[in-house]
PDB file of C-alpha atoms in Angstrom:
ATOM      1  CA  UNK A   1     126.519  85.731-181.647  1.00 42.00           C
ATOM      2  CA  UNK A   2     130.190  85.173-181.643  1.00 45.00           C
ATOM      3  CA  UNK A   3     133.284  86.993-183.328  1.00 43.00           C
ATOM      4  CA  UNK A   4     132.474  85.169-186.322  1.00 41.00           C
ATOM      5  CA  UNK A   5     129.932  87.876-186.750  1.00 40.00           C
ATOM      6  CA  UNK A   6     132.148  90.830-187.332  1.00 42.00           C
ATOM      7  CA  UNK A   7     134.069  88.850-190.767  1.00 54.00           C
ATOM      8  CA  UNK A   8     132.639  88.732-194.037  1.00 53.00           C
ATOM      9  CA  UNK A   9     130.775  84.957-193.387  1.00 58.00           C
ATOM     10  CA  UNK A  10     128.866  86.758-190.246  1.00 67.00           C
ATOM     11  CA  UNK A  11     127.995  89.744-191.789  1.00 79.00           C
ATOM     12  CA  UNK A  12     126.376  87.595-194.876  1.00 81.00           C
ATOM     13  CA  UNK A  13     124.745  84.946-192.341  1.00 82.00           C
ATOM     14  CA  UNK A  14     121.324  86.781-191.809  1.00 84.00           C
ATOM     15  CA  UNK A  15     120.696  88.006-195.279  1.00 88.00           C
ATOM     16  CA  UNK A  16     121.509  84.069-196.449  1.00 87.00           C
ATOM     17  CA  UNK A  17     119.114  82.958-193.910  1.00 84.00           C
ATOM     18  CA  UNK A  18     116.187  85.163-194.809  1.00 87.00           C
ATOM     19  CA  UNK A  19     116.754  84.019-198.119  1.00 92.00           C
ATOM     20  CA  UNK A  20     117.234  80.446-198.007  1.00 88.00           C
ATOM     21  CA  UNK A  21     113.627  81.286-195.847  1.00 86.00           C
ATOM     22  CA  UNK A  22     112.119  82.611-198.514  1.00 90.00           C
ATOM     23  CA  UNK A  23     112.819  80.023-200.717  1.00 93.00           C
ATOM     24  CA  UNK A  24     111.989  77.226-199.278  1.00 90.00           C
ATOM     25  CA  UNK A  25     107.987  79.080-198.656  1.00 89.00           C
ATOM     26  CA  UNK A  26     107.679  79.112-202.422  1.00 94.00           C
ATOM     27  CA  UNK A  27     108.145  74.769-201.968  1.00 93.00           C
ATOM     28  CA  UNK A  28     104.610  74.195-201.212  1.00 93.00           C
ATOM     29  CA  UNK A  29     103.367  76.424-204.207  1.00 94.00           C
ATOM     30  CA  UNK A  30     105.678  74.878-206.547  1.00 95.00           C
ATOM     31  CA  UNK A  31     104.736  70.792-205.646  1.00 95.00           C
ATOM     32  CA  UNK A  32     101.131  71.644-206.184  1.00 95.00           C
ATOM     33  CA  UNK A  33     102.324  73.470-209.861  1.00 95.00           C
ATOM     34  CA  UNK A  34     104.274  70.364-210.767  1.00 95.00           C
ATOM     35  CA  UNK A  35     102.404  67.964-213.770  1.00 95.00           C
ATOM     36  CA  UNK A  36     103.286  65.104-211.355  1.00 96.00           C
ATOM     37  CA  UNK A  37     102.382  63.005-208.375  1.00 94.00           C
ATOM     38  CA  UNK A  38     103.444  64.741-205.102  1.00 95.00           C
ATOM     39  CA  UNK A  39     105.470  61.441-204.200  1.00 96.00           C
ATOM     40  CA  UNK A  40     107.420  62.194-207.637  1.00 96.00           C
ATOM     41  CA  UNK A  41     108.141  65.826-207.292  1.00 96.00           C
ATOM     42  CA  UNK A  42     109.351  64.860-203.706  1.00 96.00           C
ATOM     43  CA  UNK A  43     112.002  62.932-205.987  1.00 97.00           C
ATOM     44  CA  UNK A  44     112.547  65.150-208.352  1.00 97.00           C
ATOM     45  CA  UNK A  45     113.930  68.079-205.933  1.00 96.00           C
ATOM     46  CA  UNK A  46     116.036  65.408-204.608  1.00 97.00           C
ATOM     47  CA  UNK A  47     117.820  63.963-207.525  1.00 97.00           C
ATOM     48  CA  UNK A  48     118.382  66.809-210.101  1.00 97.00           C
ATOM     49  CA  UNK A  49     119.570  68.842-206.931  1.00 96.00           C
ATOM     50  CA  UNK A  50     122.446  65.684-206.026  1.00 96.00           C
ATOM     51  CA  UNK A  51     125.045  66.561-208.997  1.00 95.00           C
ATOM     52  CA  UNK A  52     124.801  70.352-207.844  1.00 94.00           C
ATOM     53  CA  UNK A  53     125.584  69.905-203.811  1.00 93.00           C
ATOM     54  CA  UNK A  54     128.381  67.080-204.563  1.00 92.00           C
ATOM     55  CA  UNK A  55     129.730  70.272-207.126  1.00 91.00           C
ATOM     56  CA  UNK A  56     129.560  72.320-203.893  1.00 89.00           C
ATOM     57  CA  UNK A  57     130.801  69.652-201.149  1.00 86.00           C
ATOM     58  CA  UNK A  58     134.179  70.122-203.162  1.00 85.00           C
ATOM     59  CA  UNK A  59     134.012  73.484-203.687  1.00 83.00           C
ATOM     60  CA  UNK A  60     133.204  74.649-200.526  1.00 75.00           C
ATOM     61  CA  UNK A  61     136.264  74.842-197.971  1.00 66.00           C
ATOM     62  CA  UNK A  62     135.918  74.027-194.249  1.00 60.00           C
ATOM     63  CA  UNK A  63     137.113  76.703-191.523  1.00 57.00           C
ATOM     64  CA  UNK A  64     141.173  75.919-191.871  1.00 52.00           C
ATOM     65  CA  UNK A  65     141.153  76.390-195.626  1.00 48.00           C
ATOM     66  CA  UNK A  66     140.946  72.778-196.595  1.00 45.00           C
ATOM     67  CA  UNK A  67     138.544  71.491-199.461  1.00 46.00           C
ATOM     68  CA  UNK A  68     135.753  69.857-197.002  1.00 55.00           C
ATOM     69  CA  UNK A  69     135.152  66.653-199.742  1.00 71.00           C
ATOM     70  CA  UNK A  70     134.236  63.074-198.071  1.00 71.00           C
ATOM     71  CA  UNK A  71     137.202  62.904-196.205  1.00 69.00           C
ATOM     72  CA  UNK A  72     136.667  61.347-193.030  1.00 67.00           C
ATOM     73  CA  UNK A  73     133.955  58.975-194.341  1.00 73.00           C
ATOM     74  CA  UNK A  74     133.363  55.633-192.761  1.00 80.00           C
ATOM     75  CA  UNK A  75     130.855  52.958-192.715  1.00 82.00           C
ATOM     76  CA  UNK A  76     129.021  54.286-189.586  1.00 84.00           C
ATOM     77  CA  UNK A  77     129.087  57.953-191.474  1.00 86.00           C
ATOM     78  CA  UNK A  78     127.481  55.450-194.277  1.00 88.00           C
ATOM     79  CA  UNK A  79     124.709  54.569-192.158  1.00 91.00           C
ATOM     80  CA  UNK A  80     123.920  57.529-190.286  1.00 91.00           C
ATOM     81  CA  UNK A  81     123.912  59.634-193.455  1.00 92.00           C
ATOM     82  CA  UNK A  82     121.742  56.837-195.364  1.00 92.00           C
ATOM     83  CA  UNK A  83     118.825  57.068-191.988  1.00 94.00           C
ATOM     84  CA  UNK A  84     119.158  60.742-192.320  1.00 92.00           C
ATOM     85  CA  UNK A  85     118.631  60.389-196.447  1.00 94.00           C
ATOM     86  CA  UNK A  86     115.850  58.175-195.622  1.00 96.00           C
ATOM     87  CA  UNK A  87     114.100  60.048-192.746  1.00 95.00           C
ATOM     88  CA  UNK A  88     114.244  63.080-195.325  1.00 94.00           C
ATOM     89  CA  UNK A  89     112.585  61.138-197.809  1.00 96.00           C
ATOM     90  CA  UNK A  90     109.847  59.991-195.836  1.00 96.00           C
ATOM     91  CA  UNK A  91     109.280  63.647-194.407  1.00 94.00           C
ATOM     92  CA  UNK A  92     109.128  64.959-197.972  1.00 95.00           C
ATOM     93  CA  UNK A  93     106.639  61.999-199.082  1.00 96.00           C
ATOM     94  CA  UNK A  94     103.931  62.658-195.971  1.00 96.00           C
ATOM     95  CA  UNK A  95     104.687  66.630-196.668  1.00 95.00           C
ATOM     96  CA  UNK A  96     103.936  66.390-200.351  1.00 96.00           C
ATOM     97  CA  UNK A  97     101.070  64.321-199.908  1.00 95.00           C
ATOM     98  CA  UNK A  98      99.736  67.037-197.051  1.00 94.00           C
ATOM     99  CA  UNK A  99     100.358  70.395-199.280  1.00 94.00           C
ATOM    100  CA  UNK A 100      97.387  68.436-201.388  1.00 93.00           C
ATOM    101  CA  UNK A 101      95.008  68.244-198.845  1.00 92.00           C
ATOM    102  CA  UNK A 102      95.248  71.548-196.758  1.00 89.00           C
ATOM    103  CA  UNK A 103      96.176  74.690-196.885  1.00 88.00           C
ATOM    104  CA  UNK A 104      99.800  76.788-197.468  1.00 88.00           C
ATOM    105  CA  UNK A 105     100.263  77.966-194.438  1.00 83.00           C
ATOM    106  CA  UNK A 106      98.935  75.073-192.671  1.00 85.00           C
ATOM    107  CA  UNK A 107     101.250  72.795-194.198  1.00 88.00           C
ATOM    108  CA  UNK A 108     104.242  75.011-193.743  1.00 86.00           C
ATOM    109  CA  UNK A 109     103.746  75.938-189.988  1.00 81.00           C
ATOM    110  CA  UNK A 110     102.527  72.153-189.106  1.00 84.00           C
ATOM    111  CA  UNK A 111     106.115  70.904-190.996  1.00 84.00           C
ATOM    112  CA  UNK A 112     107.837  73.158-188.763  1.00 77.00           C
ATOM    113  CA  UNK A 113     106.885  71.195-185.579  1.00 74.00           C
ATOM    114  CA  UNK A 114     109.983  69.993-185.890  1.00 69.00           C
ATOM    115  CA  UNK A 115     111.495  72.998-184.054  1.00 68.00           C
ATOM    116  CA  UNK A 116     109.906  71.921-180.442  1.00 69.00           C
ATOM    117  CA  UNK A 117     109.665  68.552-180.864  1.00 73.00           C
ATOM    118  CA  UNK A 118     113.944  67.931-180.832  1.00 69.00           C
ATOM    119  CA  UNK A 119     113.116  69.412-177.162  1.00 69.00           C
ATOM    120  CA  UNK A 120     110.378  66.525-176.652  1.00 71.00           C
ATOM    121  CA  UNK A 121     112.887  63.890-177.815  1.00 73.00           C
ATOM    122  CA  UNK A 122     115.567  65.171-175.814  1.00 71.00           C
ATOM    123  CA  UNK A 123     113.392  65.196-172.556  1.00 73.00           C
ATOM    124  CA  UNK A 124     112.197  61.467-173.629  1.00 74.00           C
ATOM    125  CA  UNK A 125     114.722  59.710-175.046  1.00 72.00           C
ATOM    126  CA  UNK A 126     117.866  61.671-173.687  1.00 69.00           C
ATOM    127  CA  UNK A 127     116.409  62.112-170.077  1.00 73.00           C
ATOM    128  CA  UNK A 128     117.311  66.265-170.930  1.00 71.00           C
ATOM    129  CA  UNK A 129     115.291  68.541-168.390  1.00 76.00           C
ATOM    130  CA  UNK A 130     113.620  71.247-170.035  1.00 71.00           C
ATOM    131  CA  UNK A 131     113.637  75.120-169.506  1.00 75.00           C
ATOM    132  CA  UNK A 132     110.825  76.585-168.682  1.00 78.00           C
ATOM    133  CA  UNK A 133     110.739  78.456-172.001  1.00 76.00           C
ATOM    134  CA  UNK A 134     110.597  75.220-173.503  1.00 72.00           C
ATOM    135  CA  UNK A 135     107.607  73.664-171.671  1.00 80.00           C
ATOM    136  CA  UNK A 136     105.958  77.183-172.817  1.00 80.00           C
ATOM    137  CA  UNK A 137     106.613  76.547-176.268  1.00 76.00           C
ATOM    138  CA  UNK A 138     105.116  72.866-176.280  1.00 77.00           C
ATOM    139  CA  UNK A 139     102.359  73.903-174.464  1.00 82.00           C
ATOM    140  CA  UNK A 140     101.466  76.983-177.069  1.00 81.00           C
ATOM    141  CA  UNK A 141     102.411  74.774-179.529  1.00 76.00           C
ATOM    142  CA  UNK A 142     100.166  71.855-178.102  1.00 79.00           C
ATOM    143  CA  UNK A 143      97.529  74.599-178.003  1.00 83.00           C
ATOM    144  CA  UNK A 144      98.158  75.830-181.651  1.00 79.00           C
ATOM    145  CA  UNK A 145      98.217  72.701-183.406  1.00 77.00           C
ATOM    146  CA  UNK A 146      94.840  71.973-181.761  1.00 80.00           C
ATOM    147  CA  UNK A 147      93.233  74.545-182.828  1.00 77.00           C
ATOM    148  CA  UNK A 148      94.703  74.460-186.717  1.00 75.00           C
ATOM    149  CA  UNK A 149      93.451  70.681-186.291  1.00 73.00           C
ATOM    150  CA  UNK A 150      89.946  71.302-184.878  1.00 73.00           C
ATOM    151  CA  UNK A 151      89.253  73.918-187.956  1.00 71.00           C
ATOM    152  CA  UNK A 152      90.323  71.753-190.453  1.00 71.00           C
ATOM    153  CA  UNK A 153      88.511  69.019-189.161  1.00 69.00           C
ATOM    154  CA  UNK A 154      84.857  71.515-189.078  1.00 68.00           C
ATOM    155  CA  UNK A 155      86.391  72.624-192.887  1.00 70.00           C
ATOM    156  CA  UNK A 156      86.843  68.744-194.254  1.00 78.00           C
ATOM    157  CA  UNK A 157      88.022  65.646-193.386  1.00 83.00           C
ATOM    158  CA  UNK A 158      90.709  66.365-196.564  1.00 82.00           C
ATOM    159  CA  UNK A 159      91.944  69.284-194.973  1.00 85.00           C
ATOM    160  CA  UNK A 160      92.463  67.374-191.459  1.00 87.00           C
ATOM    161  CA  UNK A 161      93.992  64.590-193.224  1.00 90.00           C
ATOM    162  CA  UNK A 162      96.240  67.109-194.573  1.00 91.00           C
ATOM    163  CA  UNK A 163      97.295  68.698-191.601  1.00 88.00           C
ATOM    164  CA  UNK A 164      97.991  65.368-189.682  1.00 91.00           C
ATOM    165  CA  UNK A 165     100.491  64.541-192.751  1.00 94.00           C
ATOM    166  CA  UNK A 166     102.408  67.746-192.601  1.00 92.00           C
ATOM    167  CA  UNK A 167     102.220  66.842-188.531  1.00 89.00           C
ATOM    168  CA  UNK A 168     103.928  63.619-189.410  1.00 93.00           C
ATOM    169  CA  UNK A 169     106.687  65.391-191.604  1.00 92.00           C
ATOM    170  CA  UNK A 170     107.563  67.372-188.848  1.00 88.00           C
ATOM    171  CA  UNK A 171     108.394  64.052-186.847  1.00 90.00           C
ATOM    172  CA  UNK A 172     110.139  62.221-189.865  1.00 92.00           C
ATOM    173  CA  UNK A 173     112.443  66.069-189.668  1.00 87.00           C
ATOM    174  CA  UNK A 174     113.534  65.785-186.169  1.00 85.00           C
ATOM    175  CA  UNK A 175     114.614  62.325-186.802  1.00 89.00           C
ATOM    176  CA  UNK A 176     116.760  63.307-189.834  1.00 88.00           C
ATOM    177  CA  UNK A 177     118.215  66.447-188.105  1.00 82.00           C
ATOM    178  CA  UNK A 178     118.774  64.042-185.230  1.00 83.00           C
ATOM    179  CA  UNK A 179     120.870  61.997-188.120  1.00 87.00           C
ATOM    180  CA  UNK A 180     122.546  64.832-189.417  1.00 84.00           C
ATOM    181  CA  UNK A 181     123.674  66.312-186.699  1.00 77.00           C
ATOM    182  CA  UNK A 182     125.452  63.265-185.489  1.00 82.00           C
ATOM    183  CA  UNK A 183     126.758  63.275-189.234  1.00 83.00           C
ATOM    184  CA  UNK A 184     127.902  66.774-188.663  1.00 74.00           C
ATOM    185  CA  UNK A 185     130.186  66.197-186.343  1.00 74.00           C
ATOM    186  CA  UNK A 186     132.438  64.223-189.064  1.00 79.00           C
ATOM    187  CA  UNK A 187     131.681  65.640-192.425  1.00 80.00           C
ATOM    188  CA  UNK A 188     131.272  69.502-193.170  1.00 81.00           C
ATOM    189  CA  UNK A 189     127.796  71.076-194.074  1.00 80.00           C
ATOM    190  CA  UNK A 190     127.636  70.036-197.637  1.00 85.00           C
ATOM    191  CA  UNK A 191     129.066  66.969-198.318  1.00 88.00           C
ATOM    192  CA  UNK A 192     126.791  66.336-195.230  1.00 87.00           C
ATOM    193  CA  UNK A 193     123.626  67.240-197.478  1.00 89.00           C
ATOM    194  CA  UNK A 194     124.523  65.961-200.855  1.00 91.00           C
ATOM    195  CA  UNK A 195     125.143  62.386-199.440  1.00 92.00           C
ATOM    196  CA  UNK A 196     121.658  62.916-197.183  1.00 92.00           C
ATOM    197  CA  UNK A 197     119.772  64.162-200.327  1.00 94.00           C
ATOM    198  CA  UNK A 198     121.364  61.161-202.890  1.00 95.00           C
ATOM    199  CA  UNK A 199     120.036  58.926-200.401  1.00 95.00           C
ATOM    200  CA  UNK A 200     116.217  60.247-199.811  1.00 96.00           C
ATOM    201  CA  UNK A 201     116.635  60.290-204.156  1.00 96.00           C
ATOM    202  CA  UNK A 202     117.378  56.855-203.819  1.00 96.00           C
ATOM    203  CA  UNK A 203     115.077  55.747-201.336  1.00 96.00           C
ATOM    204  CA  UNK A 204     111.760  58.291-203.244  1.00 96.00           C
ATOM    205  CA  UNK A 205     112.632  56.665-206.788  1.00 95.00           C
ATOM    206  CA  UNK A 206     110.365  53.290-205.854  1.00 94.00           C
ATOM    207  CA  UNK A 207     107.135  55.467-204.596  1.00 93.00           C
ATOM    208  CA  UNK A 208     107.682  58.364-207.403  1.00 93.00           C
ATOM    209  CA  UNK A 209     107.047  55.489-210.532  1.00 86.00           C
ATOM    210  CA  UNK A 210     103.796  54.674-209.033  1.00 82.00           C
ATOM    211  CA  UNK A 211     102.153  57.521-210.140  1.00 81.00           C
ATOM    212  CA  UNK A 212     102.939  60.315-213.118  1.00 88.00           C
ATOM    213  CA  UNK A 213     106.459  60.483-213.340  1.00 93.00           C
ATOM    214  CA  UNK A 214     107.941  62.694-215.952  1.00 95.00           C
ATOM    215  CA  UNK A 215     107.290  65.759-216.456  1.00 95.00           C
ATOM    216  CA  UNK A 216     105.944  68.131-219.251  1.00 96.00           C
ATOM    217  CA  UNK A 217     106.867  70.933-217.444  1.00 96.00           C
ATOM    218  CA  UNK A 218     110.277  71.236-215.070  1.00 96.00           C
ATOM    219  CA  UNK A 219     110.149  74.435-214.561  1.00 96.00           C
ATOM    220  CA  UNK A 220     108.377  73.635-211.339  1.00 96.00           C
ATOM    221  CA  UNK A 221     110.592  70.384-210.073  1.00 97.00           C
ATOM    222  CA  UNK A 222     113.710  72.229-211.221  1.00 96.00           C
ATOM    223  CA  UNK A 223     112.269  75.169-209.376  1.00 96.00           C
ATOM    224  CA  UNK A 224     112.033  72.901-205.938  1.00 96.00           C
ATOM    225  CA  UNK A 225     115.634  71.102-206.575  1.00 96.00           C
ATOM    226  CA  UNK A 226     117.631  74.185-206.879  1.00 95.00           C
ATOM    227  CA  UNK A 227     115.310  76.932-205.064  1.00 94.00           C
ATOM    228  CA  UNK A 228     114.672  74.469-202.098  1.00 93.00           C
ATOM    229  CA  UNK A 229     117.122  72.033-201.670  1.00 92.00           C
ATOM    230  CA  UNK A 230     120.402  73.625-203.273  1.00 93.00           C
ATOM    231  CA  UNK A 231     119.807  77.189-202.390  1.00 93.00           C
ATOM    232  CA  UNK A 232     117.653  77.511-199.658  1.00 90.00           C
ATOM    233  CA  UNK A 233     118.867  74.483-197.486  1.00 85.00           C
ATOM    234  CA  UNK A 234     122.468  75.307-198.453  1.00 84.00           C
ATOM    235  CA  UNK A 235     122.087  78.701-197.159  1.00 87.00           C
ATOM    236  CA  UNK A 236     120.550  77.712-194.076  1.00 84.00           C
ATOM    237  CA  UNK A 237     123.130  75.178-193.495  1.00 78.00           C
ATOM    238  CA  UNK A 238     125.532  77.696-194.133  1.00 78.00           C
ATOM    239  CA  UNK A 239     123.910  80.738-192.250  1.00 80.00           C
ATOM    240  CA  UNK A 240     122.824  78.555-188.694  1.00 74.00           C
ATOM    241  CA  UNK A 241     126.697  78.477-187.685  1.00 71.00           C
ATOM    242  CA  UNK A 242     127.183  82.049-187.616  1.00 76.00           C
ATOM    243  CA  UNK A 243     123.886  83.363-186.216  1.00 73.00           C
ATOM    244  CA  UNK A 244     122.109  82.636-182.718  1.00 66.00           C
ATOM    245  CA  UNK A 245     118.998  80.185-182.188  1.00 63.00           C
ATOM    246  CA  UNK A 246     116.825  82.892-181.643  1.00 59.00           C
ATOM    247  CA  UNK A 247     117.527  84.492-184.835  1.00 68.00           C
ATOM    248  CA  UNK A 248     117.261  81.659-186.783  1.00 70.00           C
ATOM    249  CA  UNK A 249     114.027  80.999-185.399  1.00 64.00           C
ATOM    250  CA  UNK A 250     112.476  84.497-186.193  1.00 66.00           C
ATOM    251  CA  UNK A 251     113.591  83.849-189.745  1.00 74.00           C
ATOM    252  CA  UNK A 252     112.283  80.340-190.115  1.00 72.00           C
ATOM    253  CA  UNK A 253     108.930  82.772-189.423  1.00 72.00           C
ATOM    254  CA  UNK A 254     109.387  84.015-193.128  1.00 79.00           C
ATOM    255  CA  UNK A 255     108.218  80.744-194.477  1.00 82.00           C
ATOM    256  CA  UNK A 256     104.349  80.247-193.238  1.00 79.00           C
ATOM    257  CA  UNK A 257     104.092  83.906-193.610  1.00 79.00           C
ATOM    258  CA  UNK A 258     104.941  84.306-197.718  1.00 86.00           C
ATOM    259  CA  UNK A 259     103.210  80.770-197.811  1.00 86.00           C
ATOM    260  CA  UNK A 260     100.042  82.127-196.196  1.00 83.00           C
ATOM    261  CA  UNK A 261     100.428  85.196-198.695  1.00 85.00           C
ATOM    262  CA  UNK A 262     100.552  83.224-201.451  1.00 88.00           C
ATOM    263  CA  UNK A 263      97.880  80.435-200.509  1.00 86.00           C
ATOM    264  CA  UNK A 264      95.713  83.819-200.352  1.00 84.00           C
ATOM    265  CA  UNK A 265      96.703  84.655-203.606  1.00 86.00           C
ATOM    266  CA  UNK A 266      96.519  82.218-205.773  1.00 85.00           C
ATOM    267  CA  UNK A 267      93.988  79.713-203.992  1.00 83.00           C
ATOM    268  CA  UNK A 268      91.812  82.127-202.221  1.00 84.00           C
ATOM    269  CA  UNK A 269      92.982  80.390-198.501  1.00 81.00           C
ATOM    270  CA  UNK A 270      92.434  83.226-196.224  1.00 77.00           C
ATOM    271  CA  UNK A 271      92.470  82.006-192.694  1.00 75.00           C
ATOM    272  CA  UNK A 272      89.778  82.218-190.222  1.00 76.00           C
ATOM    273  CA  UNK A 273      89.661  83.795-186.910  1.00 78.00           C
ATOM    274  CA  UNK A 274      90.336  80.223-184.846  1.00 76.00           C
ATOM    275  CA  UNK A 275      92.970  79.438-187.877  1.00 75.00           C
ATOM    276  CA  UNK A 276      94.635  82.618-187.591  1.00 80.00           C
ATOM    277  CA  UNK A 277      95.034  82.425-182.974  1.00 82.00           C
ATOM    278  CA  UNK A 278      95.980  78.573-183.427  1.00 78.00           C
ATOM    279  CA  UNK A 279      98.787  80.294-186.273  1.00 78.00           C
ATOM    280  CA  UNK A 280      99.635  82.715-183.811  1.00 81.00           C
ATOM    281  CA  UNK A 281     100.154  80.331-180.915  1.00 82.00           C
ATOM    282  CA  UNK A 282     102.534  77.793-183.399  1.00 77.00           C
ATOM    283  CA  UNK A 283     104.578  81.175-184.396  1.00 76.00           C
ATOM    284  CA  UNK A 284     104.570  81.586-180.771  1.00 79.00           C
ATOM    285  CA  UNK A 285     106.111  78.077-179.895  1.00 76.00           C
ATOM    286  CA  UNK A 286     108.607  78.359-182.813  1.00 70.00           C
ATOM    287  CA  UNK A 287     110.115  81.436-181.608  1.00 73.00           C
ATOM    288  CA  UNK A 288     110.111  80.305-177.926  1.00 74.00           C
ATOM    289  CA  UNK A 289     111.627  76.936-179.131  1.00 65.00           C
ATOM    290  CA  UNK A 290     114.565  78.868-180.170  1.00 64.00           C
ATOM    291  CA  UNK A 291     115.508  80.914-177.387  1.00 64.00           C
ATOM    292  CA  UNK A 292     118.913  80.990-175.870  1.00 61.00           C
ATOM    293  CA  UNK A 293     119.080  78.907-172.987  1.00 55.00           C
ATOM    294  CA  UNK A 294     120.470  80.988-169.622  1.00 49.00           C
ATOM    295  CA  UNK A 295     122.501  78.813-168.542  1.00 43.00           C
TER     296      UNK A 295
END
């Protein structure tokens, strides 16, 4: 943690993480409340949270002072925002889909894959060696998701269906904070995310009209726009910069566990003994993931 931490924007960073944790564990709960199709309230949380973060990409001021806007913006910025909109919105459709069809905490932990597997892609596709924290953490995590996949398999073959979805969000993640990143490095935090999120709107509109599309209710949609996407991504975008990876890894741990709460709760989805070590082993991975590197 750098100097940043002793000013006003440090001191704020953790609380703003834990929250924007917290909110984003209430997603799950809130698609399966919605009156429409998963692939719709995947849209939904998109679009009506767009006019809000382009509000906030000219509000928000960059380090020096100046108003962050689009400034800087160029065709290739185009494109690597638009495969970072579009990644999103294919994570979000598989994700949706998998809340369905398997449990809470399952499909929070399983989307969270994401956290070891930008190690994988670094080792595969950037030729990166690995720490040997971070062969730990895909091993436990190799381990984990094994286990969560075996007992959903014994529970139902919806339930494992389920679980390889949310698995397949996590990889349609990594590729858009791949995107993003590279994105990052021209644009500041939130014009960053309102052009990402216009274009996963954009590209979920098509799938979202071929089921029920409006809703009665929008308490629930509204709920994931501005609880996940405005407030809860915004303050993780805004809290990562200040605090270290292993921080921010122990609070991404808020989400399965109010998720798990809740499943328990409300849909009676209290985990087994195999469920809760393969849990335990993911947790394990995601915390590992994010440990400071020695060097």
């Amino acid at each position: 943690m750098g100097s940043t931490t002793t000013q006003a924007p440090g001191r704020l960073a953790f609380p703003a993480m834990i929250t924007g944790s917290a909110c984003l564990a209430f997603g799950p709960w809130l698609v399966r409340l919605a009156d429409v199709g998963p692939l719709a309230s995947a849209f939904w949380r998109q679009a009506l949270a767009v006019p809000f973060l382009l509000a906030l990409a000219f509000v928000v001021r960059s380090p020096g002072g100046k108003p962050a806007g689009f400034a800087g913006t160029t065709l290739g910025i185009v494109g690597l925002t638009a495969l970072a909109g579009f990644a999103f919105a294919a994570d979000l459709s598989v994700w949706h889909l998998g809340i369905m069809r398997t449990t809470l905490a399952n499909s929070t932990l399983l989307a969270n894959a994401a956290t070891f597997m930008l190690p994988l892609y670094g080792l595969l596709a950037l030729g990166q060696k690995l720490s040997r924290p971070q062969w730990w953490a895909l091993a436990s995590a190799a381990a984990g998701v094994t286990l969560l996949l075996g007992r959903s398999a014994e529970l139902s073959p919806r339930h494992f269906a389920g679980d390889l979805l949310c698995l397949a969000a996590a990889v349609f993640y990594t590729i858009y904070l791949i995107a993003i990143e590279k994105v990052r490095g021209t644009l500041q935090a939130m014009p960053a995310l309102a052009l990402a999120t216009l274009a996963s709107a954009l590209a979920l509109a098509p799938l979202a009209a071929s089921g029920v599309f409006w809703p009665q209710d929008w308490t629930p949609v509204l709920g994931l726009a501005i609880g996940s996407q405005v407030v809860g991504q915004g303050l993780i975008v805004y809290a990562v910069r200040h605090l270290s990876p292993l921080v921010v890894g122990l609070s991404l741990l808020v989400q399965p566990a109010i998720s798990a709460m809740i499943g328990a709760w409300r849909f009676g989805e209290v985990p087994g003994s195999l469920e809760m070590v393969g849990a335990l082993m993911v947790v394990a991975a995601l915390v590992i993931a994010r440990l400071p590197s020695r060097g």
